[in-house]
Amino acid sequence: MDAELRERNLKASGLVMELPAEAQQAARVGGVLEADVGIAAFVKDDTAPMRGVFKQRFKDFLVNEIDTDGEVVRLSDTVLPPEDEAKIQEALAEDAGSSANASSDSVDPNELVLREFAALLGESEAKRLVKWAADITAVHERYDSDTKPSDEEKPQGPRVDSSFTFDNTALDSKEKRTQLHKLVRLHLPTLATSTDNGVTKAVYRSARVHRREERRMNAKWPRNGCDFVRFTMYKCNSDTMNILTALSKMLNIRTKSFGYAGTKDKRGCTTQHVTVYRTLPHIVEDAAKRLRYGDVHVSDFQYVKEGMRLGGLSGNYFTVVLRHVQVDDEAIIERRADSLARHGFINYFGMQRFGTQAIGTHLIGRAMITGNWSLAVSLLLMPRSEHDRDAFRKEYRDNRDEKRALRLVPRGCAAERAALSALVKDQKNYAGAMFAVPRNLRMMYLHAYQSFVWNHMVSERMTKYDKLNPIVGDLIIVDGDDDGEESKHDDDETHVHKTQVRALTRQDIDSGKYTIHDVVLPVPGFNVSMPENELGAAYTAFLAREGITMEHFEKMSKVMQVTLNGDYRHIMRRPRDMKWKVFRYTDYTKPLALTDPERLEGKPEPISEDGAPFLAVRLEFGLPTSTYATMLIREFLKTTTEPHIQRQMDKVSMEAYARMLPAGTLGKRKSTEEQRQDSDSKRARN
């Protein structure tokens, strides 16, 4: 479709007429542009052309959490000492026979479970029970009451019976049946057992039934002050919350029983600490092994007194592989990497802050701050582009039929569902519709707008004034109060704490004590100080063009019950422990970085292939919280990080690779890695 025809179709659909200019432009190109959200400058104006494909494979983007002690969190092969586990099990199961664990110093917990059931039921019956438990749990994990599986996703093979009937020859006394009930409660928490007319059965039990039992079990947990189990979790190509939600269903516990410092990127492989409330390590480990997607590994179990909380980390360590790098001289790679290590990069809020679709989250936030509720609802519910496949958006746009649109809303659209539900009750109450949106999403829209303003202001600072040195009137954080952006958690909640700042004087500049890395700019809000130079006036002028004053932030804080007091953010960041390596390769599926599980398996470090046709660069670096790795990559490549451009570059790269292979080979290779994980991830979302 050429540009003119696409434009006519957009106008005919009514989409262009109802969206702000920024959204109209984004709809034409397929996404938000960097310029739309204020990302415009580079630290070093090195114009030598260099291109590279970012995240071509999931394993090209590795993220390891950095804990509050500054240690990089990595998967290891250590497990909880069996004697510690035995103490907990013995206290929970009382006389159920679990004390046998105490004498098994190096036995696999899963083997211990099978052994305990075998001692009571016999080996054959125990294996039959454990297999059925895994099968019935998998069925309930995969489909819940809100999900109707497609024909191709329906289970294949033998049907799983809805209940399990025990061979009562081994359960010939009340004491043995009581022991069975306790073992099942301890080791198979997704099941419930009962005996009726001499027949003992097991069924998959509801979460409500389990939670009554959970309260009784919690009362027996040893009162040693360690109510939580902390473990290290590795996942690949799945969102943190998707994995924890799946685990909570398997364990029949609330999702909020898990604690974590922050959510990690979906498209990549990540390692982080997680805590769970009063759940035995071997049960968590077994559930993780049974997950059907996400390539989840857990290790390093230990009992701790407190659960993880959002923001409880000091940063993340990244390993990023850029493939199909195109550069005239490889010396440019060395020069760029060295510049990054010495000078750093502009600390922009990255593109993911503003969403991946044509209607950026900041546009909804701006409409909310100005009180234009009907526009906010329209932006939330309108189709994202002429190719938008969401039927509910088109139904709302074309017919304004809220009831029918609500019936068409797919899972995963929590904000849209909430807004439409409110509109069904009161069709013209647009403010009420936005109030109905979950609070964390309302905050996301408002904070995206604050980030939008900050990005524009830092571009103003870096393009009009000295990029590498502070100037008179720049703000710095007062010693001992260096919270800055670290006061923002990954859920976008902002502390009420007011960071103390002051403006640099001429004497400060002449002393040479401060560098550009000390300078901060205010994230706009009702309780921040402005730079005491021309940039302060630039803030006021920019907001005035938007029809906004600082008072709007204070009013919206009260109206929407969120915190918009503002904060401070460093304008530059330098990576920690930055390293880089250049590779030559032929096969795009060849790993160029080792994941944590691969390191544990003892796989060799990837090596470069002399004379191979393709060039790749691997970057390794640490960044503090609320700092975007994509902005470091942008400074390194001096190219845009816009998703639609990255997709085009990936397509060009795959076409170049395909030309080297026999017809059909590329699709086959891709299915073994990327397509398989894409399919698993799709099933997880459903």
XYZ file of C-alpha atoms in Angstrom:
686
model
C 0.000 0.000 0.000
C 1.557 3.319 -1.031
C 1.629 6.339 1.288
C -1.191 8.201 -0.493
C -3.568 5.238 -0.398
C -2.712 4.560 3.241
C -3.450 8.213 4.037
C -6.858 8.016 2.312
C -7.745 4.861 4.219
C -6.756 6.445 7.498
C -8.935 9.476 6.841
C -11.828 7.335 5.655
C -11.667 5.317 8.870
C -11.907 8.456 10.963
C -8.722 7.546 12.817
C -6.618 10.528 11.736
C -9.371 13.020 12.437
C -9.745 11.904 16.058
C -6.112 11.671 17.128
C -3.542 14.345 18.014
C -0.904 15.140 15.410
C 1.732 12.986 17.133
C -0.531 9.937 17.054
C -1.450 10.568 13.410
C 2.223 10.549 12.446
C 2.900 7.458 14.539
C -0.039 5.653 12.904
C 1.503 6.320 9.492
C 4.942 4.969 10.356
C 3.826 2.191 12.683
C 4.939 3.520 16.073
C 6.051 6.430 18.248
C 9.107 8.294 16.953
C 12.095 9.271 19.078
C 11.609 12.909 18.107
C 7.995 12.730 19.347
C 9.175 11.972 22.876
C 12.132 14.359 22.970
C 14.983 11.971 22.188
C 17.132 14.064 19.876
C 20.767 14.513 20.986
C 23.972 12.491 21.291
C 26.912 13.046 23.623
C 29.487 12.739 20.848
C 28.628 13.916 17.344
C 30.393 11.046 15.613
C 28.573 10.779 12.290
C 30.428 7.746 10.939
C 27.649 5.361 9.818
C 27.125 2.184 11.849
C 24.116 -0.118 11.922
C 23.293 -3.160 14.016
C 20.327 -5.379 14.857
C 19.235 -5.333 18.486
C 17.598 -8.412 20.119
C 17.592 -10.537 16.965
C 17.492 -13.565 19.268
C 16.200 -13.765 22.819
C 19.618 -14.869 24.006
C 21.192 -11.745 22.512
C 19.830 -9.747 25.466
C 20.808 -10.975 28.935
C 19.950 -9.116 32.144
C 21.243 -9.959 35.621
C 19.941 -8.054 38.597
C 22.454 -6.193 40.791
C 21.389 -6.502 44.434
C 21.544 -3.801 47.083
C 25.056 -4.940 48.042
C 26.270 -4.332 44.482
C 26.587 -8.050 43.670
C 25.465 -9.361 40.273
C 22.763 -12.019 40.767
C 23.580 -15.205 38.870
C 22.063 -18.659 38.726
C 24.142 -21.262 40.545
C 23.896 -24.947 41.338
C 23.607 -24.506 45.106
C 20.442 -25.715 46.850
C 19.011 -25.431 50.344
C 20.813 -27.756 52.803
C 18.578 -30.840 53.123
C 18.669 -30.766 56.929
C 17.129 -27.273 56.968
C 14.372 -28.361 54.616
C 13.733 -31.420 56.759
C 13.136 -29.310 59.855
C 10.451 -27.300 58.095
C 8.802 -30.373 56.592
C 8.779 -32.162 59.940
C 7.101 -29.234 61.645
C 4.462 -28.971 58.916
C 3.688 -32.648 58.465
C 3.963 -33.556 62.171
C 3.979 -37.345 62.239
C 3.436 -37.856 58.503
C 6.757 -39.587 58.136
C 8.688 -36.661 56.706
C 11.350 -37.011 59.384
C 12.966 -39.523 57.062
C 14.239 -36.568 55.091
C 16.606 -35.642 57.892
C 18.832 -38.609 57.202
C 19.014 -38.049 53.450
C 21.854 -35.575 53.128
C 22.181 -35.442 49.346
C 18.966 -36.839 47.856
C 16.934 -35.002 45.208
C 13.832 -33.519 46.912
C 11.618 -34.970 44.164
C 13.050 -38.419 44.882
C 12.301 -37.915 48.575
C 8.671 -37.122 47.757
C 8.307 -40.261 45.675
C 10.055 -42.299 48.370
C 7.647 -41.129 51.084
C 4.585 -41.997 49.001
C 6.158 -45.321 48.006
C 6.717 -46.230 51.662
C 2.995 -45.864 52.238
C 1.429 -46.929 48.919
C 4.045 -49.045 47.196
C 6.339 -47.893 44.391
C 3.937 -48.572 41.500
C 1.004 -46.765 43.130
C 3.226 -43.837 44.151
C 4.489 -43.353 40.600
C 0.926 -43.543 39.252
C -0.191 -40.845 41.722
C 2.684 -38.477 41.002
C 2.201 -38.796 37.224
C -1.543 -38.162 37.464
C -0.936 -35.151 39.745
C 1.427 -33.638 37.159
C -1.019 -34.284 34.298
C -4.141 -32.885 35.998
C -2.251 -29.852 37.291
C -0.949 -29.123 33.783
C -4.503 -29.173 32.414
C -5.704 -26.666 35.004
C -2.612 -24.485 34.595
C -3.082 -24.204 30.859
C -6.761 -23.299 30.742
C -8.692 -21.315 33.276
C -12.369 -20.409 33.304
C -11.854 -17.298 31.161
C -9.934 -18.999 28.392
C -11.294 -21.119 25.570
C -8.463 -23.016 23.862
C -8.255 -23.021 20.095
C -8.571 -26.337 18.275
C -4.845 -26.603 17.681
C -4.125 -25.929 21.366
C -6.491 -28.570 22.757
C -4.675 -31.346 24.615
C -3.506 -34.234 22.503
C -3.156 -37.870 23.570
C -4.951 -39.753 26.358
C -7.601 -37.905 28.345
C -6.691 -37.103 31.954
C -9.187 -38.420 34.512
C -10.691 -35.723 36.721
C -10.037 -37.761 39.868
C -7.575 -40.369 41.100
C -8.809 -43.460 42.953
C -6.273 -45.052 45.297
C -5.699 -48.771 45.614
C -7.144 -49.249 49.091
C -5.165 -52.403 49.819
C -2.379 -50.172 51.131
C -4.783 -47.906 53.026
C -6.338 -50.476 55.323
C -6.403 -48.326 58.446
C -7.491 -44.868 59.492
C -3.936 -44.057 60.552
C -2.588 -44.799 57.077
C -5.311 -42.744 55.390
C -4.557 -39.838 57.744
C -0.881 -40.132 56.881
C -1.763 -40.045 53.152
C -3.857 -36.891 53.584
C -0.963 -35.139 55.328
C 1.576 -36.203 52.713
C -0.634 -34.924 49.891
C -1.172 -31.585 51.655
C 2.574 -31.228 52.122
C 3.941 -32.455 48.789
C 1.050 -32.069 46.301
C -0.650 -28.829 47.361
C -2.753 -28.617 44.193
C -4.650 -31.786 45.212
C -7.289 -32.595 47.827
C -7.962 -36.102 49.139
C -11.061 -37.577 50.763
C -12.363 -40.990 51.837
C -16.006 -41.955 51.301
C -17.476 -45.419 51.917
C -13.991 -46.864 52.142
C -12.840 -45.395 48.797
C -10.058 -42.764 48.874
C -9.823 -40.290 45.981
C -7.780 -37.247 45.008
C -9.036 -34.283 42.956
C -7.608 -30.972 41.822
C -8.793 -28.416 44.322
C -9.795 -24.795 43.921
C -7.631 -21.959 45.150
C -10.263 -21.066 47.770
C -10.158 -24.536 49.318
C -6.378 -24.474 49.280
C -6.228 -21.099 51.011
C -8.201 -22.400 53.996
C -5.642 -25.183 54.275
C -2.848 -22.658 53.684
C -3.900 -20.730 56.782
C -3.777 -23.892 58.892
C -0.358 -24.812 57.472
C 0.995 -21.307 58.110
C 0.060 -21.645 61.767
C 2.504 -24.586 61.987
C 5.429 -22.838 60.253
C 8.355 -22.653 62.729
C 8.381 -19.311 64.549
C 12.052 -18.611 63.860
C 11.443 -15.269 62.170
C 12.214 -16.552 58.648
C 8.798 -16.465 56.994
C 10.119 -16.187 53.448
C 12.122 -18.334 51.070
C 14.384 -16.418 48.690
C 15.605 -17.953 45.451
C 17.273 -16.960 42.204
C 15.057 -17.196 39.122
C 16.214 -17.320 35.503
C 13.672 -16.967 32.688
C 13.787 -16.512 28.934
C 11.249 -14.837 26.642
C 8.598 -14.314 29.262
C 7.486 -11.492 31.504
C 8.279 -11.722 35.220
C 4.623 -11.427 36.201
C 3.535 -14.102 33.706
C 5.948 -16.562 35.278
C 4.983 -15.714 38.864
C 1.278 -15.861 38.013
C 1.762 -19.310 36.488
C 3.738 -20.484 39.523
C 1.089 -19.143 41.897
C -1.579 -21.159 40.055
C 0.543 -24.290 40.227
C 1.199 -23.787 43.936
C -2.356 -22.592 44.666
C -1.109 -19.479 46.427
C -1.780 -15.810 45.852
C 0.439 -14.045 43.323
C 1.187 -11.415 45.961
C 2.878 -14.155 48.021
C 5.841 -13.568 45.693
C 8.144 -10.593 46.108
C 10.628 -9.162 43.617
C 12.675 -6.012 43.149
C 11.444 -5.255 39.634
C 9.986 -6.766 36.483
C 12.477 -7.736 33.792
C 12.360 -7.508 30.014
C 10.218 -10.104 28.290
C 12.242 -10.381 25.092
C 15.465 -11.564 26.612
C 16.914 -13.878 29.266
C 16.968 -12.484 32.789
C 18.092 -13.503 36.278
C 16.768 -12.001 39.507
C 16.004 -12.672 43.166
C 12.452 -13.640 44.159
C 10.916 -14.388 47.556
C 7.841 -16.470 48.374
C 5.907 -16.550 51.623
C 6.035 -19.827 53.587
C 6.373 -22.214 50.658
C 8.899 -25.025 50.777
C 11.839 -24.763 48.367
C 11.445 -28.210 46.825
C 7.801 -27.447 45.996
C 8.808 -24.212 44.220
C 11.582 -26.037 42.389
C 9.191 -28.782 41.243
C 6.631 -26.239 40.007
C 9.317 -24.370 38.035
C 10.395 -27.598 36.349
C 6.807 -28.261 35.265
C 6.307 -24.865 33.627
C 5.686 -25.364 29.913
C 7.233 -22.090 28.779
C 9.750 -19.463 29.782
C 12.752 -21.826 30.164
C 12.603 -21.205 33.926
C 15.393 -22.268 36.299
C 15.484 -21.673 40.061
C 18.328 -22.109 42.553
C 20.062 -20.647 45.620
C 17.192 -21.231 48.057
C 17.531 -19.780 51.521
C 15.221 -18.765 54.360
C 15.032 -15.014 54.997
C 13.143 -12.774 57.402
C 11.766 -10.286 54.872
C 10.293 -10.539 51.399
C 11.638 -8.706 48.355
C 10.059 -5.337 47.578
C 9.905 -3.239 44.437
C 12.999 -1.087 44.177
C 15.136 -3.419 46.299
C 18.040 -3.474 43.851
C 20.863 -1.171 42.842
C 20.721 -1.800 39.081
C 21.082 -4.385 36.345
C 24.019 -5.921 34.496
C 23.452 -6.305 30.749
C 25.021 -8.501 28.102
C 23.861 -7.285 24.685
C 24.725 -8.765 21.290
C 24.324 -6.534 18.231
C 24.206 -8.629 15.068
C 24.706 -7.826 11.396
C 26.759 -4.768 12.328
C 27.585 -2.656 9.293
C 30.496 -0.246 9.635
C 33.147 1.035 7.234
C 36.035 0.567 9.658
C 36.083 -1.720 12.713
C 38.196 0.921 14.458
C 34.945 2.913 14.793
C 33.622 0.184 17.108
C 36.603 0.585 19.425
C 36.283 4.366 19.363
C 32.570 4.352 20.168
C 32.879 1.813 22.970
C 35.771 3.726 24.529
C 33.775 6.957 24.356
C 30.831 5.301 26.098
C 33.042 3.967 28.874
C 34.650 7.405 29.449
C 31.815 9.853 28.824
C 28.626 7.815 29.099
C 25.331 8.602 27.376
C 22.339 10.899 27.753
C 20.024 9.402 30.374
C 16.837 9.599 28.315
C 13.710 7.714 29.273
C 13.698 5.018 26.591
C 11.065 4.319 23.972
C 9.521 1.505 26.016
C 8.488 4.155 28.559
C 5.993 5.463 26.009
C 4.557 2.184 24.744
C 5.126 0.307 21.519
C 2.036 1.411 19.586
C 0.991 4.479 17.670
C -0.742 6.085 20.629
C 1.975 6.704 23.177
C 1.167 6.471 26.855
C 2.335 10.065 27.302
C -0.515 11.308 25.084
C -3.067 9.729 27.415
C -1.196 11.220 30.368
C -1.269 14.711 28.840
C -5.019 14.485 28.238
C -5.519 13.435 31.862
C -3.369 16.246 33.284
C -5.260 18.863 31.262
C -8.594 17.363 32.334
C -9.630 16.423 28.794
C -11.253 13.148 29.865
C -13.117 12.445 26.629
C -9.833 12.687 24.694
C -8.103 10.448 27.246
C -10.791 7.783 26.769
C -10.650 8.120 22.974
C -6.867 7.711 23.006
C -7.192 4.670 25.227
C -9.853 2.943 23.117
C -9.151 4.049 19.550
C -7.446 1.684 17.054
C -3.672 2.009 17.149
C -3.224 1.951 13.359
C -5.044 1.029 10.167
C -3.778 -2.518 10.738
C -5.154 -2.800 14.298
C -6.770 -6.214 14.688
C -8.568 -5.546 17.968
C -12.254 -5.769 17.055
C -13.376 -3.978 20.220
C -11.486 -0.815 19.266
C -13.130 -0.659 15.847
C -16.531 -1.369 17.401
C -16.125 1.531 19.802
C -14.816 3.895 17.125
C -17.431 3.067 14.503
C -20.553 2.506 16.614
C -19.808 3.778 20.120
C -21.450 0.567 21.354
C -19.768 0.130 24.736
C -21.595 -3.093 25.636
C -20.635 -4.899 22.454
C -17.082 -3.512 22.563
C -16.731 -4.760 26.143
C -17.700 -8.282 25.094
C -14.950 -8.216 22.461
C -12.106 -7.069 24.750
C -9.385 -9.754 24.838
C -7.471 -10.782 27.932
C -4.540 -8.560 28.785
C -6.362 -5.261 28.096
C -7.072 -4.390 31.731
C -7.258 -0.618 31.243
C -9.576 -0.833 28.243
C -11.847 -3.355 29.950
C -12.125 -1.192 33.069
C -12.903 1.965 31.084
C -15.557 0.273 28.929
C -17.188 -1.307 31.994
C -17.533 2.161 33.503
C -18.926 3.600 30.257
C -21.553 0.846 30.100
C -22.876 2.180 33.420
C -22.597 5.866 32.477
C -21.943 6.523 28.795
C -20.828 10.155 29.167
C -18.817 9.893 32.373
C -15.372 9.916 30.788
C -13.655 11.002 33.998
C -15.234 8.044 35.780
C -14.007 5.751 33.004
C -10.413 6.853 33.573
C -10.877 6.558 37.351
C -11.911 2.939 36.777
C -8.556 2.150 35.148
C -6.279 0.333 37.633
C -4.215 2.775 39.649
C -0.844 1.449 38.483
C -1.864 2.056 34.842
C -3.144 5.562 35.600
C 0.233 6.264 37.162
C 1.978 4.852 34.090
C 0.178 7.320 31.794
C 0.886 10.315 34.028
C 4.516 9.437 34.652
C 5.012 8.842 30.929
C 4.008 12.458 30.355
C 6.471 13.645 33.011
C 9.163 11.598 31.227
C 8.134 13.151 27.901
C 8.737 16.654 29.296
C 12.047 15.640 30.905
C 13.339 14.171 27.639
C 12.597 17.389 25.763
C 14.322 19.457 28.442
C 17.484 17.328 28.516
C 17.661 17.603 24.715
C 17.437 21.380 25.133
C 20.249 21.278 27.703
C 22.524 19.089 25.578
C 22.002 20.816 22.223
C 22.233 24.452 23.344
C 24.829 24.266 26.102
C 28.086 22.476 26.969
C 27.499 18.706 26.703
C 30.529 17.587 28.659
C 30.698 20.167 31.461
C 28.300 21.757 33.974
C 27.272 25.385 33.636
C 26.251 28.022 36.157
C 22.682 27.408 37.363
C 22.700 23.662 36.743
C 21.230 21.648 39.621
C 23.122 19.055 41.658
C 21.888 16.813 44.466
C 23.098 17.847 47.907
C 25.655 15.460 49.418
C 24.052 12.647 51.403
C 20.693 12.991 49.653
C 21.469 11.349 46.336
C 18.159 9.613 45.725
C 17.414 11.088 42.301
C 15.817 8.600 39.950
C 16.603 5.789 42.378
C 13.550 6.982 44.308
C 11.409 5.633 41.498
C 10.482 1.986 41.714
C 9.887 -0.188 38.689
C 6.140 0.119 39.198
C 6.480 3.889 38.677
C 5.590 4.704 42.268
C 7.408 7.806 43.504
C 8.422 8.378 47.113
C 7.065 11.501 48.797
C 10.642 12.158 49.946
C 11.878 15.495 48.623
C 15.410 15.288 47.269
C 17.506 18.298 48.235
C 19.192 20.127 45.351
C 21.059 23.365 44.825
C 22.233 25.388 41.843
C 25.900 25.553 40.869
C 27.605 28.906 41.221
C 30.493 30.338 39.229
C 32.761 29.450 42.135
C 31.572 25.815 41.968
C 32.321 25.664 38.249
C 35.783 27.191 38.655
C 36.649 24.764 41.464
C 36.418 21.797 39.062
C 34.766 19.750 41.813
C 31.663 18.920 39.808
C 31.240 17.190 36.455
C 28.408 16.775 33.994
C 27.624 13.470 35.717
C 26.607 15.353 38.869
C 24.004 17.463 37.057
C 20.310 16.638 37.412
C 17.170 18.012 35.812
C 13.750 18.029 37.474
C 11.096 15.556 36.423
C 8.197 18.079 36.415
C 5.855 18.137 39.379
C 4.412 20.466 41.981
C 7.323 20.130 44.426
C 10.554 20.542 42.449
C 13.085 23.336 41.995
C 14.028 24.622 38.548
C 17.544 25.258 37.181
C 18.689 28.800 37.871
C 19.624 29.526 34.273
C 17.808 29.760 30.940
C 16.671 26.173 31.237
C 14.300 27.090 34.069
C 12.452 29.443 31.741
C 12.516 26.767 29.036
C 10.534 24.417 31.304
C 7.858 27.044 31.849
C 7.677 27.886 28.140
C 7.445 24.230 27.085
C 4.632 23.461 29.520
C 2.829 26.651 28.488
C 2.811 25.442 24.878
C 1.255 22.228 26.189
C -1.405 24.203 28.072
C -0.009 23.052 31.424
C 1.368 24.696 34.559
C 2.926 23.146 37.661
C -0.429 23.583 39.399
C -1.917 21.005 37.021
C 0.348 18.343 38.546
C -0.778 19.185 42.077
C -4.446 19.171 41.092
C -4.119 15.862 39.253
C -2.353 14.307 42.251
C -5.444 14.999 44.338
C -7.987 14.097 41.670
C -6.418 10.796 40.557
C -4.981 9.846 43.973
C -1.437 9.518 42.634
C 1.832 11.267 43.470
C 3.048 13.857 40.967
C 5.331 15.862 43.235
C 8.209 15.416 40.769
C 11.764 14.203 41.186
C 15.293 14.680 39.848
C 17.158 12.625 37.285
C 20.834 12.668 36.281
C 21.222 13.929 32.735
C 24.172 11.607 32.005
C 25.048 8.060 33.001
C 28.290 6.117 32.678
C 28.137 2.317 32.425
C 29.785 0.234 35.129
C 32.486 -2.310 34.233
C 31.941 -1.928 30.500
C 33.497 -4.547 28.209
C 33.132 -5.228 24.515
C 34.115 -7.878 22.023
C 33.827 -8.185 18.225
C 32.766 -11.451 16.563
C 32.661 -12.757 13.030
C 29.944 -15.347 12.422
C 28.108 -17.207 9.656
C 25.046 -18.731 11.361
C 22.671 -16.182 12.902
C 21.508 -18.832 15.417
C 25.022 -19.226 16.808
C 25.080 -18.059 20.455
C 27.491 -15.185 21.018
C 26.873 -14.891 24.764
C 26.400 -17.555 27.433
C 23.245 -17.610 29.539
C 23.390 -18.570 33.213
C 22.195 -22.169 32.592
C 24.759 -22.555 29.803
C 27.520 -21.402 32.149
C 26.409 -23.998 34.697
C 26.507 -26.675 32.000
C 30.123 -25.739 31.321
C 29.580 -24.676 27.720
C 32.633 -22.990 26.161
C 32.812 -19.251 25.605
C 31.743 -18.314 22.022
C 34.595 -17.557 19.647
C 34.846 -15.505 16.476
C 35.042 -17.228 13.061
C 37.873 -15.864 10.960
C 36.677 -14.756 7.536
C 32.964 -15.201 8.332
C 30.628 -12.842 6.424
C 28.736 -11.233 9.326
C 29.953 -8.937 12.091
C 28.607 -8.738 15.648
C 29.506 -6.746 18.762
C 28.902 -7.936 22.311
C 28.619 -5.228 24.968
C 28.634 -5.935 28.714
C 27.877 -3.226 31.252
C 26.086 -2.383 34.487
C 23.519 0.406 34.862
C 21.719 1.867 37.892
C 17.955 1.573 38.278
C 15.637 3.521 35.958
C 18.364 3.716 33.296
C 17.639 2.344 29.845
C 20.093 0.044 28.083
C 18.487 1.011 24.771
C 19.740 4.565 25.233
C 23.304 3.283 25.662
C 22.889 1.255 22.457
C 21.564 4.370 20.708
C 24.680 6.340 21.690
C 26.915 3.484 20.548
C 25.302 3.003 17.126
C 24.219 6.627 16.604
C 20.963 5.269 15.154
C 17.360 5.263 16.279
C 15.907 2.696 18.680
C 12.391 3.065 17.260
C 10.796 -0.415 17.183
C 9.535 -0.185 13.596
C 13.041 0.741 12.367
C 14.555 -2.152 14.325
C 12.014 -4.500 12.726
C 13.013 -3.274 9.274
C 16.710 -3.760 10.053
C 16.022 -7.254 11.353
C 14.150 -8.062 8.143
C 17.057 -6.836 6.014
C 19.460 -8.894 8.116
C 17.398 -12.071 7.753
C 17.094 -11.540 3.985
C 20.876 -11.240 3.724
C 21.294 -14.422 5.718
C 18.644 -16.244 3.676
C 20.504 -15.496 0.445
C 23.359 -17.636 1.728
C 21.194 -20.694 2.407
C 19.273 -23.254 0.343
C 15.586 -22.435 -0.150
C 13.510 -23.165 2.954
C 16.455 -23.640 5.316
C 15.958 -20.363 7.164
C 12.419 -21.174 8.235
C 13.465 -24.579 9.521
C 16.325 -23.129 11.549
C 14.181 -20.423 13.008
C 11.539 -22.833 14.168
C 14.011 -24.662 16.382
C 14.641 -21.596 18.510
C 12.648 -18.414 17.929
C 9.389 -19.827 16.574
C 9.167 -22.491 19.286
C 9.564 -19.931 22.035
C 7.170 -17.534 20.300
C 4.570 -20.294 20.291
C 5.163 -21.095 23.965
C 4.857 -17.434 24.873
C 1.606 -17.129 22.913
C 0.126 -20.069 24.809
C 1.213 -18.476 28.071
C -0.581 -15.236 27.236
C -3.716 -17.144 26.347
